[in-house]
């Protein structure tokens, strides 16, 4: 569901002239924690939420302000029907890393689960500003656009997906359906 690309590389020194780490350096986790983060995503996808929470807590012990981990913990809490805590963690994660497509995507998933589709679309659009070619975010966005009957947005999103993956037949079919819906 949520693909993690940035945290997999080892984050080393590289402090700027002011001694502060850049947002990109803050986002990167060392090897062990990056592996734990990938496990959180797998636990979420396989609905092993309690294991996901434990893995998130392990990362947050060492890196309490890691935005993407905070967001994933919030998403996991949401699946355990702890909505208030979930929103708190996701907002905290987003505040710690506004330039993370993962945080924005998770925030959109949270809104989508609460049937706040317009807010979810806004979050997905913010995520796409940061990672323009993320297939999963584009798919999620296209589903909400058709749900909300935003047909012109649906056509554009399906065009982007077709451009990125022209070999997939489903992208051609969805693109054709999108054009049929707008009477092209």
Coordinates of C-alpha atoms in Angstrom, one line a residue:
X1 CA 0.0 0.0 0.0
X2 CA 2.5 2.7 1.1
X3 CA 5.8 2.3 -0.6
X4 CA 8.9 3.5 1.2
X5 CA 11.8 4.7 -0.9
X6 CA 13.7 7.3 1.0
X7 CA 14.5 5.6 4.4
X8 CA 16.3 2.6 2.9
X9 CA 19.7 4.2 2.6
X10 CA 21.9 4.6 5.6
X11 CA 21.7 8.1 6.9
X12 CA 25.1 9.3 8.0
X13 CA 26.7 12.6 9.1
X14 CA 26.3 15.3 6.5
X15 CA 25.2 18.0 8.9
X16 CA 25.0 21.4 7.3
X17 CA 27.0 24.5 8.3
X18 CA 24.6 25.3 11.1
X19 CA 25.0 21.8 12.6
X20 CA 21.4 20.9 11.8
X21 CA 20.4 17.9 9.7
X22 CA 18.5 18.6 6.5
X23 CA 15.0 17.2 6.2
X24 CA 16.3 14.6 3.8
X25 CA 18.9 13.4 6.3
X26 CA 16.2 13.4 9.1
X27 CA 14.0 11.2 6.9
X28 CA 16.8 8.6 6.3
X29 CA 17.0 5.8 8.8
X30 CA 20.1 3.6 9.5
X31 CA 20.0 0.1 8.2
X32 CA 18.3 -1.7 11.1
X33 CA 15.6 0.9 11.5
X34 CA 15.1 1.1 7.7
X35 CA 14.5 -2.6 7.8
X36 CA 12.0 -2.2 10.7
X37 CA 10.2 0.5 8.7
X38 CA 9.8 -1.9 5.8
X39 CA 8.4 -4.4 8.2
X40 CA 5.9 -1.9 9.5
X41 CA 4.6 -1.5 5.9
X42 CA 4.4 -5.3 5.5
X43 CA 2.6 -5.7 8.8
X44 CA 0.1 -3.1 7.8
X45 CA -0.5 -4.7 4.4
X46 CA -0.9 -8.2 6.0
X47 CA -3.2 -6.8 8.8
X48 CA -0.8 -7.6 11.6
X49 CA -1.4 -4.3 13.3
X50 CA 0.0 -5.1 16.8
X51 CA 3.3 -6.3 15.3
X52 CA 3.4 -3.1 13.3
X53 CA 2.9 -1.0 16.4
X54 CA 5.7 -2.8 18.2
X55 CA 8.1 -2.2 15.2
X56 CA 7.1 1.5 15.1
X57 CA 7.7 1.9 18.8
X58 CA 11.2 0.3 18.4
X59 CA 12.1 3.0 15.8
X60 CA 10.5 5.8 17.7
X61 CA 12.6 4.9 20.8
X62 CA 15.7 5.9 18.9
X63 CA 14.1 8.5 16.5
X64 CA 11.1 10.0 18.3
X65 CA 10.5 12.7 15.6
X66 CA 10.8 10.5 12.5
X67 CA 7.7 11.7 10.6
X68 CA 7.1 8.7 8.4
X69 CA 7.2 6.2 11.3
X70 CA 4.9 8.4 13.3
X71 CA 2.5 8.5 10.3
X72 CA 2.6 4.7 9.9
X73 CA 2.0 4.2 13.6
X74 CA -1.1 6.5 13.2
X75 CA -2.3 4.5 10.2
X76 CA -1.9 1.3 12.2
X77 CA -3.7 2.7 15.2
X78 CA -6.6 3.7 12.9
X79 CA -7.0 0.0 11.9
X80 CA -7.2 -0.8 15.6
X81 CA -10.2 1.6 16.0
X82 CA -8.1 4.2 17.9
X83 CA -9.0 7.1 15.6
X84 CA -8.2 10.0 17.9
X85 CA -4.7 8.7 18.6
X86 CA -4.3 7.8 14.9
X87 CA -5.0 11.4 13.8
X88 CA -2.7 12.7 16.5
X89 CA 0.2 10.5 15.3
X90 CA -0.3 11.2 11.6
X91 CA -0.5 15.0 12.2
X92 CA 2.6 14.8 14.4
X93 CA 4.4 12.9 11.6
X94 CA 3.3 15.3 9.0
X95 CA 4.5 18.3 11.1
X96 CA 7.9 16.6 11.5
X97 CA 8.2 15.9 7.8
X98 CA 6.0 18.0 5.5
X99 CA 8.1 17.1 2.4
X100 CA 7.4 13.3 2.7
X101 CA 5.1 11.8 0.2
X102 CA 4.6 8.9 2.6
X103 CA 3.2 11.2 5.3
X104 CA 0.8 12.8 2.9
X105 CA -0.3 9.5 1.5
X106 CA -0.9 8.1 5.0
X107 CA -2.9 11.2 5.9
X108 CA -5.0 10.7 2.7
X109 CA -5.6 7.0 3.6
X110 CA -6.8 8.1 7.1
X111 CA -9.2 10.6 5.6
X112 CA -10.4 8.0 3.1
X113 CA -11.1 5.5 5.9
X114 CA -13.4 8.1 7.5
X115 CA -15.1 8.9 4.1
X116 CA -13.7 12.4 4.0
X117 CA -13.0 12.0 0.3
X118 CA -12.3 15.6 -0.6
X119 CA -9.7 15.9 2.1
X120 CA -8.2 12.6 1.1
X121 CA -7.9 13.9 -2.5
X122 CA -6.1 17.0 -1.3
X123 CA -3.6 14.9 0.7
X124 CA -3.0 12.6 -2.4
X125 CA -2.4 15.7 -4.5
X126 CA 0.2 16.9 -2.0
X127 CA 1.9 13.5 -2.0
X128 CA 2.0 13.6 -5.8
X129 CA 3.7 17.0 -5.8
X130 CA 6.5 15.4 -3.9
X131 CA 6.6 12.1 -5.8
X132 CA 5.0 12.6 -9.2
X133 CA 5.3 9.0 -10.5
X134 CA 4.1 7.0 -7.5
X135 CA 1.8 4.4 -9.0
X136 CA 0.0 3.6 -5.7
X137 CA -0.8 7.2 -4.9
X138 CA -2.0 7.7 -8.5
X139 CA -4.3 4.6 -8.2
X140 CA -5.7 5.7 -4.9
X141 CA -6.3 9.2 -6.3
X142 CA -8.1 7.8 -9.4
X143 CA -10.4 5.7 -7.3
X144 CA -11.4 8.7 -5.2
X145 CA -11.9 10.9 -8.3
X146 CA -14.3 8.4 -9.8
X147 CA -16.0 8.0 -6.5
X148 CA -16.5 11.8 -6.3
X149 CA -17.4 12.0 -10.0
X150 CA -14.4 14.2 -10.8
X151 CA -14.3 12.8 -14.4
X152 CA -11.8 15.3 -15.8
X153 CA -9.4 14.6 -12.9
X154 CA -10.0 10.9 -13.4
X155 CA -9.1 11.1 -17.1
X156 CA -5.9 13.0 -16.3
X157 CA -4.9 10.5 -13.5
X158 CA -5.5 7.5 -15.7
X159 CA -3.5 9.2 -18.5
X160 CA -0.6 9.6 -16.1
X161 CA -0.9 5.9 -15.1
X162 CA -1.0 4.8 -18.7
X163 CA 2.1 6.9 -19.5
X164 CA 4.0 5.3 -16.6
X165 CA 2.9 1.7 -17.3
X166 CA 1.8 1.4 -20.9
X167 CA 2.3 -2.4 -20.9
X168 CA -0.4 -3.0 -18.4
X169 CA -3.7 -3.8 -20.1
X170 CA -5.7 -2.5 -17.1
X171 CA -4.3 1.0 -17.6
X172 CA -5.5 1.0 -21.2
X173 CA -8.9 -0.2 -20.2
X174 CA -9.3 2.3 -17.4
X175 CA -8.1 5.1 -19.7
X176 CA -10.7 4.1 -22.3
X177 CA -13.4 4.0 -19.7
X178 CA -12.4 7.4 -18.4
X179 CA -12.8 8.9 -21.9
X180 CA -16.1 7.1 -22.4
X181 CA -17.4 8.7 -19.2
X182 CA -16.5 12.2 -20.4
X183 CA -18.0 11.4 -23.8
X184 CA -14.7 11.6 -25.8

